[in-house]
Short mmCIF file of C-alpha atoms and ligand atoms in Angstrom, two decimals:
data_model
loop_
_atom_site.label_atom_id
_atom_site.label_comp_id
_atom_site.label_asym_id
_atom_site.label_seq_id
_atom_site.Cartn_x
_atom_site.Cartn_y
_atom_site.Cartn_z
CA MET Y 1 16.77 -5.61 5.08
CA ASN Y 2 15.26 -8.26 7.24
CA SER Y 3 17.27 -7.86 10.49
CA PRO Y 4 14.86 -8.80 13.28
CA VAL Y 5 13.83 -6.38 15.83
CA SER Y 6 13.24 -7.77 19.21
CA ARG Y 7 9.97 -7.11 21.16
CA ARG Y 8 12.21 -5.32 23.77
CA GLU Y 9 13.51 -2.99 21.00
CA PHE Y 10 9.89 -2.31 19.64
CA VAL Y 11 8.71 -1.38 23.09
CA ALA Y 12 11.90 0.55 23.85
CA LEU Y 13 11.31 2.40 20.58
CA GLY Y 14 8.20 3.91 22.13
CA ALA Y 15 9.21 3.95 25.75
CA GLY Y 16 12.72 5.33 25.02
CA VAL Y 17 11.41 8.48 23.37
CA VAL Y 18 8.36 8.90 25.43
CA ALA Y 19 9.93 9.64 28.76
CA GLY Y 20 7.25 9.15 31.38
CA ALA Y 21 4.45 8.32 28.94
CA ALA Y 22 2.71 5.24 29.72
CA MET Y 23 3.13 2.41 27.15
CA THR Y 24 0.78 0.03 28.96
CA ARG Y 25 -1.11 -1.29 26.11
CA ALA Y 26 1.94 -1.59 23.75
CA THR Y 27 2.12 -5.26 24.10
CA SER Y 28 -1.36 -6.08 23.27
CA ASP Y 29 -1.46 -5.41 19.63
CA HIS Y 30 -3.25 -8.65 18.54
CA ASP Y 31 -6.72 -9.81 18.94
CA THR Y 32 -7.91 -11.07 22.31
CA PRO Y 33 -7.94 -14.88 22.24
CA THR Y 34 -11.45 -14.90 23.69
CA HIS Y 35 -12.67 -14.45 20.09
CA PRO Y 36 -10.75 -17.07 18.19
CA ILE Y 37 -11.28 -16.81 14.38
CA ARG Y 38 -10.99 -19.98 12.34
CA HIS Y 39 -8.58 -19.59 9.54
CA PHE Y 40 -9.58 -20.43 5.92
CA GLU Y 41 -13.35 -20.77 6.41
CA VAL Y 42 -14.44 -17.52 4.89
CA PRO Y 43 -14.27 -17.52 1.05
CA LEU Y 44 -12.10 -14.68 -0.41
CA PRO Y 45 -14.39 -11.88 -1.54
CA ILE Y 46 -13.53 -10.10 -4.73
CA PRO Y 47 -14.47 -6.40 -4.53
CA ARG Y 48 -17.00 -5.38 -7.09
CA VAL Y 49 -15.96 -3.55 -10.22
CA LEU Y 50 -17.69 -0.17 -10.37
CA GLU Y 51 -19.71 0.82 -13.38
CA PRO Y 52 -19.36 4.34 -14.75
CA ILE Y 53 -22.44 6.43 -14.43
CA ARG Y 54 -21.69 7.78 -17.89
CA THR Y 55 -19.04 7.81 -20.56
CA ASP Y 56 -18.08 9.91 -23.48
CA ALA Y 57 -15.41 9.88 -26.09
CA THR Y 58 -12.63 10.44 -23.67
CA THR Y 59 -13.81 9.84 -20.12
CA ASP Y 60 -15.43 7.45 -17.87
CA TYR Y 61 -17.42 9.28 -15.01
CA TYR Y 62 -18.01 7.58 -11.70
CA GLU Y 63 -19.55 8.70 -8.50
CA ILE Y 64 -18.63 7.31 -5.06
CA VAL Y 65 -20.42 8.13 -1.72
CA GLN Y 66 -18.23 7.79 1.34
CA ARG Y 67 -20.46 6.54 4.08
CA GLU Y 68 -20.73 4.57 7.17
CA GLU Y 69 -22.01 0.95 7.04
CA ARG Y 70 -22.44 -2.00 9.26
CA VAL Y 71 -20.90 -5.16 7.78
CA GLU Y 72 -20.07 -8.70 8.91
CA ILE Y 73 -16.27 -9.20 8.66
CA LEU Y 74 -15.95 -11.68 11.62
CA PRO Y 75 -18.62 -14.41 11.42
CA GLY Y 76 -21.55 -13.58 13.52
CA ARG Y 77 -20.33 -10.06 14.52
CA HIS Y 78 -20.87 -6.62 13.15
CA THR Y 79 -18.34 -3.89 12.41
CA VAL Y 80 -19.08 -0.32 11.55
CA ILE Y 81 -16.85 0.70 8.61
CA TRP Y 82 -16.35 3.96 6.69
CA GLY Y 83 -16.48 2.79 3.06
CA TYR Y 84 -16.40 4.19 -0.45
CA ASN Y 85 -20.01 3.22 -1.33
CA GLY Y 86 -20.19 1.79 1.94
CA THR Y 87 -18.06 -1.27 1.23
CA PHE Y 88 -14.86 -2.48 2.75
CA PRO Y 89 -12.72 -2.51 0.65
CA GLY Y 90 -14.32 0.17 -1.67
CA PRO Y 91 -15.35 -0.92 -5.19
CA THR Y 92 -12.55 -1.51 -7.76
CA ILE Y 93 -11.99 1.01 -10.60
CA LYS Y 94 -10.88 -0.61 -13.82
CA ALA Y 95 -9.19 2.04 -16.10
CA ARG Y 96 -7.68 1.96 -19.41
CA ARG Y 97 -4.54 3.79 -20.49
CA GLY Y 98 -5.36 6.89 -22.38
CA ARG Y 99 -9.01 7.15 -21.11
CA THR Y 100 -9.70 9.63 -18.47
CA VAL Y 101 -11.41 8.58 -15.24
CA SER Y 102 -13.33 11.20 -13.42
CA ILE Y 103 -14.69 10.39 -9.91
CA ARG Y 104 -17.02 12.63 -7.88
CA HIS Y 105 -16.57 11.68 -4.28
CA VAL Y 106 -19.45 12.59 -2.00
CA ASN Y 107 -18.54 12.75 1.74
CA ARG Y 108 -21.45 11.52 3.83
CA LEU Y 109 -19.08 10.77 6.75
CA GLY Y 110 -18.91 12.88 9.91
CA THR Y 111 -15.24 13.74 9.22
CA PRO Y 112 -13.20 15.52 6.43
CA THR Y 113 -11.80 13.37 3.91
CA VAL Y 114 -9.16 13.45 1.10
CA VAL Y 115 -8.71 11.01 -1.75
CA HIS Y 116 -5.27 10.07 -3.14
CA LEU Y 117 -4.69 7.66 -6.09
CA HIS Y 118 -1.59 5.87 -5.06
CA GLY Y 119 0.70 5.43 -7.90
CA GLY Y 120 -1.29 7.85 -10.21
CA VAL Y 121 0.31 10.49 -12.49
CA THR Y 122 -2.23 12.90 -11.41
CA PRO Y 123 -2.69 16.66 -11.64
CA PRO Y 124 -1.95 18.47 -8.37
CA GLU Y 125 -5.52 19.42 -7.78
CA SER Y 126 -6.72 15.90 -8.05
CA ASP Y 127 -3.72 14.24 -6.20
CA GLY Y 128 -5.25 14.58 -2.67
CA PHE Y 129 -3.13 17.11 -0.92
CA PRO Y 130 -4.02 16.65 2.82
CA MET Y 131 -5.39 20.12 3.17
CA ASP Y 132 -7.68 19.69 0.30
CA HIS Y 133 -10.52 18.42 2.51
CA VAL Y 134 -13.81 17.24 1.31
CA MET Y 135 -16.04 18.50 4.12
CA PRO Y 136 -18.88 16.34 5.47
CA GLY Y 137 -21.90 16.99 3.13
CA GLU Y 138 -19.66 18.24 0.32
CA ALA Y 139 -18.39 16.69 -2.92
CA ARG Y 140 -15.18 16.88 -4.96
CA GLU Y 141 -14.44 15.67 -8.47
CA TYR Y 142 -10.98 13.95 -8.99
CA VAL Y 143 -9.66 13.60 -12.54
CA TYR Y 144 -7.24 10.89 -13.39
CA PRO Y 145 -5.77 11.20 -17.09
CA ASN Y 146 -4.44 7.63 -16.89
CA ALA Y 147 -1.34 8.58 -19.32
CA GLN Y 148 0.88 5.94 -17.78
CA ARG Y 149 1.74 2.37 -17.81
CA ALA Y 150 -0.76 -0.44 -16.76
CA ALA Y 151 -0.22 -1.09 -13.03
CA THR Y 152 -2.08 -2.10 -9.89
CA LEU Y 153 -2.90 1.14 -8.16
CA TRP Y 154 -5.07 1.72 -5.09
CA TYR Y 155 -6.94 4.79 -3.79
CA HIS Y 156 -7.28 5.71 -0.31
CA ASP Y 157 -7.75 8.52 2.12
CA HIS Y 158 -5.17 11.12 2.84
CA ALA Y 159 -6.71 13.73 5.11
CA MET Y 160 -4.37 15.74 7.30
CA ASP Y 161 -3.60 14.13 10.55
CA HIS Y 162 -6.25 11.32 10.15
CA THR Y 163 -5.21 9.23 7.21
CA GLY Y 164 -4.32 6.32 9.56
CA ARG Y 165 -7.70 6.20 11.14
CA ASN Y 166 -9.63 6.87 7.98
CA ILE Y 167 -7.98 4.03 6.06
CA TYR Y 168 -8.28 1.85 9.08
CA MET Y 169 -11.98 2.46 9.19
CA GLY Y 170 -12.06 1.22 5.54
CA LEU Y 171 -11.37 3.99 3.11
CA ALA Y 172 -9.27 2.21 0.57
CA GLY Y 173 -10.04 0.46 -2.81
CA LEU Y 174 -8.18 -0.97 -5.79
CA TYR Y 175 -7.61 0.89 -9.14
CA LEU Y 176 -6.46 -1.29 -11.88
CA LEU Y 177 -4.99 0.30 -14.87
CA GLU Y 178 -4.72 -1.71 -18.03
CA ASP Y 179 -3.29 -1.25 -21.49
CA ASP Y 180 -2.94 -2.92 -24.87
CA GLU Y 181 0.59 -3.99 -24.41
CA GLU Y 182 -0.29 -5.86 -21.19
CA ARG Y 183 -3.47 -7.43 -22.53
CA SER Y 184 -1.48 -8.77 -25.48
CA LEU Y 185 0.61 -10.94 -23.37
CA GLY Y 186 -1.89 -13.62 -22.53
CA LEU Y 187 -1.42 -13.36 -18.92
CA PRO Y 188 -4.14 -15.04 -16.73
CA GLU Y 189 -7.26 -12.90 -16.88
CA GLY Y 190 -10.86 -12.64 -15.97
CA PRO Y 191 -11.53 -14.85 -12.75
CA TYR Y 192 -7.75 -15.93 -12.97
CA ASP Y 193 -6.63 -12.23 -12.40
CA VAL Y 194 -7.24 -11.81 -8.60
CA PRO Y 195 -6.60 -8.81 -6.52
CA LEU Y 196 -5.47 -9.41 -2.87
CA LEU Y 197 -5.64 -6.24 -0.78
CA ILE Y 198 -4.00 -7.33 2.55
CA GLN Y 199 -4.88 -5.25 5.79
CA ASP Y 200 -4.59 -6.18 9.27
CA ARG Y 201 -7.09 -5.12 11.82
CA LEU Y 202 -7.74 -5.25 15.62
CA PHE Y 203 -11.30 -5.81 16.77
CA ALA Y 204 -12.84 -4.66 19.93
CA SER Y 205 -15.17 -7.21 21.69
CA ASP Y 206 -18.21 -5.66 20.31
CA GLY Y 207 -16.64 -6.09 16.72
CA SER Y 208 -15.65 -2.65 16.00
CA PHE Y 209 -12.25 -1.70 14.66
CA HIS Y 210 -9.83 -0.74 17.28
CA HIS Y 211 -7.44 1.77 15.67
CA LYS Y 212 -4.61 1.64 18.21
CA THR Y 213 -1.66 3.78 17.08
CA VAL Y 214 0.66 2.66 19.98
CA ASN Y 215 1.87 6.16 20.59
CA HIS Y 216 2.35 6.82 16.76
CA LEU Y 217 4.60 3.62 16.30
CA GLY Y 218 2.03 2.23 14.07
CA ALA Y 219 -1.26 0.34 14.30
CA LYS Y 220 -0.13 -3.25 13.84
CA SER Y 221 -2.87 -5.67 14.35
CA GLY Y 222 -3.28 -9.27 14.63
CA THR Y 223 -6.20 -10.26 12.24
CA MET Y 224 -5.19 -10.58 8.66
CA LEU Y 225 -7.91 -9.46 6.31
CA VAL Y 226 -7.70 -10.02 2.61
CA ASN Y 227 -10.22 -8.21 0.59
CA GLY Y 228 -11.93 -7.51 3.86
CA ALA Y 229 -12.21 -11.17 5.01
CA PRO Y 230 -10.27 -12.71 7.88
CA TRP Y 231 -7.76 -15.38 6.72
CA PRO Y 232 -9.91 -16.29 3.73
CA ARG Y 233 -9.72 -19.23 1.39
CA LEU Y 234 -9.72 -19.29 -2.38
CA ASP Y 235 -10.68 -22.33 -4.29
CA VAL Y 236 -8.37 -22.47 -7.35
CA SER Y 237 -8.05 -24.91 -10.33
CA THR Y 238 -5.03 -26.67 -11.67
CA ARG Y 239 -3.69 -23.90 -13.71
CA ALA Y 240 -1.91 -20.50 -13.36
CA CYS Y 241 -3.35 -17.54 -11.68
CA ARG Y 242 -2.25 -13.99 -11.54
CA PHE Y 243 -2.38 -12.17 -8.13
CA ARG Y 244 -2.09 -8.51 -7.68
CA ILE Y 245 -1.03 -8.14 -4.04
CA VAL Y 246 -1.31 -4.67 -2.30
CA ASN Y 247 0.07 -4.29 1.31
CA GLY Y 248 -2.81 -2.07 2.60
CA CYS Y 249 -1.72 -2.38 6.22
CA ASN Y 250 -1.13 0.80 8.35
CA ALA Y 251 2.09 -0.36 9.80
CA THR Y 252 2.73 -3.93 9.13
CA PRO Y 253 5.50 -4.86 6.59
CA LEU Y 254 5.01 -8.26 4.99
CA ARG Y 255 7.35 -10.96 3.71
CA LEU Y 256 5.32 -13.17 1.44
CA ALA Y 257 6.02 -16.92 0.86
CA LEU Y 258 4.06 -19.94 0.01
CA SER Y 259 3.86 -22.89 2.57
CA SER Y 260 4.31 -25.35 -0.39
CA GLY Y 261 7.84 -23.96 -0.86
CA ASP Y 262 6.92 -22.97 -4.49
CA PRO Y 263 8.67 -19.90 -5.76
CA LEU Y 264 6.63 -16.78 -6.24
CA ILE Y 265 6.94 -15.81 -10.11
CA GLN Y 266 6.99 -11.98 -9.75
CA ILE Y 267 5.74 -10.13 -12.93
CA ALA Y 268 5.22 -6.60 -11.79
CA THR Y 269 6.14 -4.00 -9.23
CA ASP Y 270 4.20 -0.82 -8.06
CA GLY Y 271 4.73 0.85 -11.50
CA GLY Y 272 3.66 -2.14 -13.64
CA LEU Y 273 5.25 -5.13 -15.52
CA LEU Y 274 8.80 -6.13 -15.23
CA PRO Y 275 10.84 -6.76 -18.43
CA VAL Y 276 10.84 -10.46 -17.54
CA PRO Y 277 9.48 -12.57 -14.75
CA VAL Y 278 11.74 -12.84 -11.54
CA VAL Y 279 11.66 -15.85 -9.45
CA CYS Y 280 11.56 -15.15 -5.67
CA ARG Y 281 11.53 -17.50 -2.74
CA GLN Y 282 10.09 -14.69 -0.51
CA ILE Y 283 8.99 -11.26 -1.35
CA PRO Y 284 9.25 -8.48 1.39
CA LEU Y 285 6.28 -6.01 0.93
CA ALA Y 286 6.19 -2.94 2.97
CA MET Y 287 3.06 -0.81 3.55
CA ALA Y 288 1.60 0.50 0.17
CA GLU Y 289 4.20 -1.52 -2.14
CA ARG Y 290 2.36 -3.73 -4.75
CA VAL Y 291 3.59 -6.75 -6.28
CA GLU Y 292 2.05 -9.00 -8.94
CA ILE Y 293 2.82 -12.74 -8.99
CA VAL Y 294 1.81 -15.80 -10.89
CA ILE Y 295 1.31 -18.98 -9.09
CA ASP Y 296 1.00 -22.20 -11.19
CA PHE Y 297 -1.25 -24.66 -9.38
CA SER Y 298 -1.09 -27.25 -12.20
CA ARG Y 299 1.97 -28.97 -10.28
CA HIS Y 300 -0.42 -29.70 -7.47
CA SER Y 301 -2.94 -32.51 -7.11
CA LEU Y 302 -6.58 -31.87 -6.19
CA GLY Y 303 -7.14 -31.21 -2.52
CA THR Y 304 -3.90 -29.51 -1.92
CA ASN Y 305 -3.91 -26.62 0.42
CA ILE Y 306 -1.28 -23.85 0.08
CA VAL Y 307 -1.01 -21.10 2.54
CA LEU Y 308 0.06 -17.58 1.57
CA GLN Y 309 2.39 -16.64 4.44
CA ASN Y 310 3.66 -13.57 6.16
CA LEU Y 311 7.13 -14.61 7.35
CA ASN Y 312 7.81 -11.14 8.83
CA THR Y 313 6.38 -11.27 12.40
CA ARG Y 314 9.10 -8.81 13.64
CA GLY Y 315 7.66 -6.29 16.06
CA ALA Y 316 5.04 -8.54 17.08
CA THR Y 317 4.51 -8.49 20.76
CA GLY Y 318 2.81 -11.88 21.35
CA PRO Y 319 2.20 -15.06 19.37
CA ILE Y 320 1.24 -14.04 15.99
CA SER Y 321 -0.02 -16.04 13.07
CA ASN Y 322 2.15 -16.07 9.95
CA GLU Y 323 -0.86 -17.09 7.73
CA ILE Y 324 -2.51 -14.76 5.43
CA MET Y 325 -4.89 -16.85 3.35
CA GLN Y 326 -5.12 -20.34 1.73
CA PHE Y 327 -5.39 -21.54 -1.74
CA HIS Y 328 -7.39 -24.65 -2.00
CA VAL Y 329 -6.77 -26.74 -5.20
CA GLY Y 330 -10.38 -27.79 -5.89
CA ARG Y 331 -10.94 -28.22 -9.58
CA VAL Y 332 -9.25 -29.64 -12.64
CA GLU Y 333 -8.77 -27.30 -15.29
CA HIS Y 334 -6.45 -27.11 -18.36
CA ASP Y 335 -4.75 -23.94 -19.54
CA SER Y 336 -2.89 -24.33 -22.72
CA ARG Y 337 -1.18 -20.90 -22.49
CA THR Y 338 2.27 -20.76 -21.39
CA MET Y 339 3.80 -17.98 -19.29
CA PRO Y 340 5.37 -15.38 -21.48
CA THR Y 341 9.10 -14.94 -21.06
CA HIS Y 342 9.19 -11.45 -21.94
CA LEU Y 343 6.71 -8.99 -20.42
CA ALA Y 344 7.63 -5.47 -21.19
CA GLU Y 345 10.31 -3.25 -22.89
CA GLY Y 346 13.59 -3.05 -21.03
CA GLN Y 347 13.65 -0.06 -18.75
CA PRO Y 348 17.34 0.92 -18.53
CA VAL Y 349 18.27 3.80 -16.32
CA ASP Y 350 20.77 6.38 -17.25
CA ARG Y 351 22.37 7.41 -13.93
CA SER Y 352 24.34 10.16 -15.70
CA ALA Y 353 21.09 11.83 -16.71
CA ALA Y 354 20.68 12.90 -13.01
CA ILE Y 355 21.31 16.65 -12.65
CA ARG Y 356 21.38 16.71 -8.86
CA THR Y 357 21.17 14.44 -5.91
CA ARG Y 358 19.04 15.28 -2.74
CA GLN Y 359 19.21 13.68 0.62
CA PHE Y 360 16.24 12.93 2.95
CA VAL Y 361 16.84 11.64 6.37
CA PHE Y 362 13.90 9.74 8.04
CA SER Y 363 14.38 10.20 11.72
CA VAL Y 364 12.50 10.69 14.95
CA ARG Y 365 12.48 13.01 18.04
CA PRO Y 366 10.75 12.81 21.35
CA SER Y 367 8.06 15.40 21.72
CA PHE Y 368 6.59 16.54 24.94
CA GLY Y 369 3.51 18.45 25.96
CA PRO Y 370 -0.04 17.38 26.45
CA ARG Y 371 0.28 14.47 24.14
CA PRO Y 372 3.90 13.27 24.25
CA GLY Y 373 5.07 10.72 21.79
CA PRO Y 374 7.68 10.23 19.02
CA SER Y 375 7.68 13.03 16.41
CA TRP Y 376 8.65 11.44 13.08
CA ARG Y 377 10.52 13.77 10.79
CA ILE Y 378 12.04 14.19 7.24
CA ASN Y 379 15.42 16.05 7.46
CA GLY Y 380 14.59 17.15 11.06
CA ARG Y 381 11.37 18.74 10.08
CA ARG Y 382 7.71 18.11 10.68
CA PHE Y 383 5.36 18.40 7.81
CA ASP Y 384 4.91 21.97 6.72
CA PRO Y 385 2.27 22.28 3.98
CA GLU Y 386 3.47 25.81 3.07
CA THR Y 387 7.15 24.98 2.49
CA PRO Y 388 8.39 22.63 -0.15
CA ILE Y 389 11.44 20.50 0.97
CA ALA Y 390 12.57 20.10 -2.79
CA SER Y 391 11.51 21.85 -5.95
CA PRO Y 392 12.86 19.86 -8.92
CA GLY Y 393 12.36 21.58 -12.39
CA TYR Y 394 9.88 20.08 -14.74
CA GLY Y 395 11.68 17.23 -16.69
CA ASP Y 396 14.70 17.06 -14.44
CA VAL Y 397 16.14 13.77 -13.45
CA GLU Y 398 17.26 13.62 -9.89
CA ILE Y 399 18.69 10.95 -7.56
CA TRP Y 400 16.92 10.99 -4.16
CA ARG Y 401 18.67 9.44 -1.35
CA PHE Y 402 16.74 8.15 1.53
CA ILE Y 403 18.36 7.52 4.97
CA ASN Y 404 16.74 5.82 7.92
CA LYS Y 405 18.41 7.12 11.22
CA ARG Y 406 17.59 5.83 14.59
CA PHE Y 407 17.38 7.79 17.85
CA LEU Y 408 19.92 7.02 20.51
CA GLY Y 409 20.58 3.68 19.03
CA VAL Y 410 17.01 2.41 19.29
CA LEU Y 411 13.90 3.33 17.20
CA GLY Y 412 14.86 0.91 14.29
CA ILE Y 413 11.61 0.75 12.34
CA VAL Y 414 10.79 0.41 8.71
CA HIS Y 415 9.81 3.59 6.86
CA PRO Y 416 8.10 2.87 3.44
CA VAL Y 417 8.99 6.02 1.48
CA HIS Y 418 6.44 7.07 -0.97
CA VAL Y 419 6.77 9.73 -3.68
CA HIS Y 420 3.71 11.06 -5.24
CA LEU Y 421 3.54 11.81 -9.01
CA VAL Y 422 6.51 9.83 -10.21
CA THR Y 423 7.73 6.34 -10.54
CA PHE Y 424 11.34 5.67 -9.69
CA LYS Y 425 13.98 3.02 -10.07
CA VAL Y 426 15.91 1.92 -7.02
CA LEU Y 427 19.63 2.34 -7.88
CA GLU Y 428 21.20 1.05 -4.71
CA ARG Y 429 20.31 -0.33 -1.31
CA ASN Y 430 23.17 0.06 1.24
CA GLY Y 431 25.54 0.39 -1.53
CA ARG Y 432 24.46 -2.78 -3.35
CA PRO Y 433 22.11 -3.36 -6.19
CA PRO Y 434 18.43 -3.45 -5.39
CA LEU Y 435 16.81 -6.54 -3.98
CA ALA Y 436 15.28 -8.96 -6.78
CA HIS Y 437 11.71 -7.96 -6.09
CA GLU Y 438 12.38 -4.25 -6.43
CA THR Y 439 14.13 -4.03 -9.83
CA GLY Y 440 11.08 -2.57 -11.72
CA TRP Y 441 9.39 0.93 -11.53
CA LYS Y 442 8.44 1.83 -8.06
CA ASP Y 443 6.59 4.58 -6.22
CA THR Y 444 7.14 3.24 -2.60
CA VAL Y 445 10.28 1.85 -1.31
CA ALA Y 446 11.07 0.15 2.04
CA LEU Y 447 13.65 1.87 4.18
CA ASP Y 448 14.59 -0.41 7.14
CA ARG Y 449 16.58 0.68 10.11
CA ASP Y 450 19.94 2.21 9.30
CA GLU Y 451 19.44 1.58 5.67
CA GLU Y 452 20.26 4.02 2.77
CA VAL Y 453 18.37 3.61 -0.53
CA SER Y 454 18.93 5.77 -3.55
CA VAL Y 455 16.38 6.22 -6.22
CA ILE Y 456 16.26 7.89 -9.74
CA ALA Y 457 13.19 9.64 -11.08
CA LYS Y 458 12.29 12.10 -13.71
CA PHE Y 459 9.89 14.79 -12.57
CA GLU Y 460 7.38 15.13 -15.28
CA GLY Y 461 3.75 14.73 -15.84
CA TYR Y 462 2.58 17.97 -14.09
CA ARG Y 463 3.95 20.96 -12.35
CA GLY Y 464 2.64 21.67 -8.82
CA ARG Y 465 2.51 20.60 -5.21
CA TYR Y 466 3.18 16.98 -4.35
CA LEU Y 467 4.12 14.92 -1.35
CA LEU Y 468 6.99 12.75 -0.06
CA HIS Y 469 6.08 10.66 2.99
CA CYS Y 470 6.34 7.71 5.15
CA HIS Y 471 3.65 5.11 4.36
CA ASN Y 472 3.39 3.94 7.95
CA LEU Y 473 0.28 5.86 8.35
CA GLU Y 474 0.84 6.70 11.97
CA HIS Y 475 4.22 8.08 11.09
CA GLU Y 476 2.67 10.03 8.15
CA ASP Y 477 -0.09 11.49 10.54
CA HIS Y 478 2.64 12.25 13.06
CA SER Y 479 4.38 14.57 10.64
CA MET Y 480 6.79 12.31 8.63
CA MET Y 481 5.62 14.02 5.46
CA ALA Y 482 7.14 16.69 3.29
CA ARG Y 483 5.72 18.76 0.30
CA PHE Y 484 7.77 18.99 -2.91
CA ASP Y 485 7.00 21.18 -5.81
CA VAL Y 486 7.74 20.44 -9.62
CA VAL Y 487 8.40 23.88 -11.00
CU1 CU X 501 7.82 5.61 9.05
#
């Protein structure tokens, strides 16, 4: 899972397929050292929770305007972002299980957009199919029934061929779905329940975002932003805090750890709470995966600094920081509540309920022509919006086997596989049980080079047209995506 890839291979990965195509800038995927950014100086911002414009007995109605804004991300410099309501990240939506959320998105950008609620059990017309564009000047209403478990979801752009650029420019926000069961547990809440949306960015010297796709390998970038701030600092008190961590990077898989050596107490995966907390020394978190952890700062004395680290610097092409953000223990506070030992009902998976197994091979082929580059594919095919790659029947339980195949012995790269509509359980990773951090409900699973991962899912909720794709956004935009239909 964590086998290192050398810089040579990362470069070969592009150069090997792109015969003759220049890869001259492939080695400069981190910020220029002429603009050093001091770590842990900017306080961690918490994205504002959006208020509904009206509510009725069943539904909360929101309106979001997608527009350009000039914001200060790097101290003293300005960056033009494309933001939901002009903010980066977008405002947080707080939803409750069983109450519908209806969001009218108005596009005031100069480019077509699409909104997808990642992790949502959403009717097909609101799921954000890449061709369902909201054109500049137009609006579209997206309806989310929220008939699903509490979980940390996020909403982001999904426009055909331009998802990577649109999200890089800022079109992403958090969507926190709560339910009574979760609220009754007494987990840290209010200011002690902190979302951390991690996104890396590359900045041009004028402060603008530089979305460099490196020939569709992926826009890995050197400056770590959390909730839109570079290497921020959070002042915490001597008590437990809950963190909802989203890997919102375009192409950077993370491996989370704490500099103090403290374990990460994991309480949730993409699809919500685990049955019991799981203790992890490190947590790999590929793009679009979410993990919720509790950190107990009561063991530390005042003044202690603890760094949230990314130990996965694989694929980096220069010195790259392993730091994400810092927790500064700055206040004494007592919390009498103890961490619950039981979080959610057991979630056994009956493998024998599966009525069929399908196989999806994630591979790459060189492509030539005016814009040569790797062509990322599923089962050898580019994205075809007209033809489903699979059509499970409504209510069917299926095993989906994902295989990452290299090209000519190179091209080993992580493909985080995301299935819309359903949550699944990982049955096996390379013939072994799933890793500790991925035992709960998932909607995205990391598929590293040469790996095979089997998942099991029940296809229910809605009938219609959905997507299976790689969440390396540059792979997704360069056709590693497939339509599936629930029939
Ligand atoms: Cu991929």
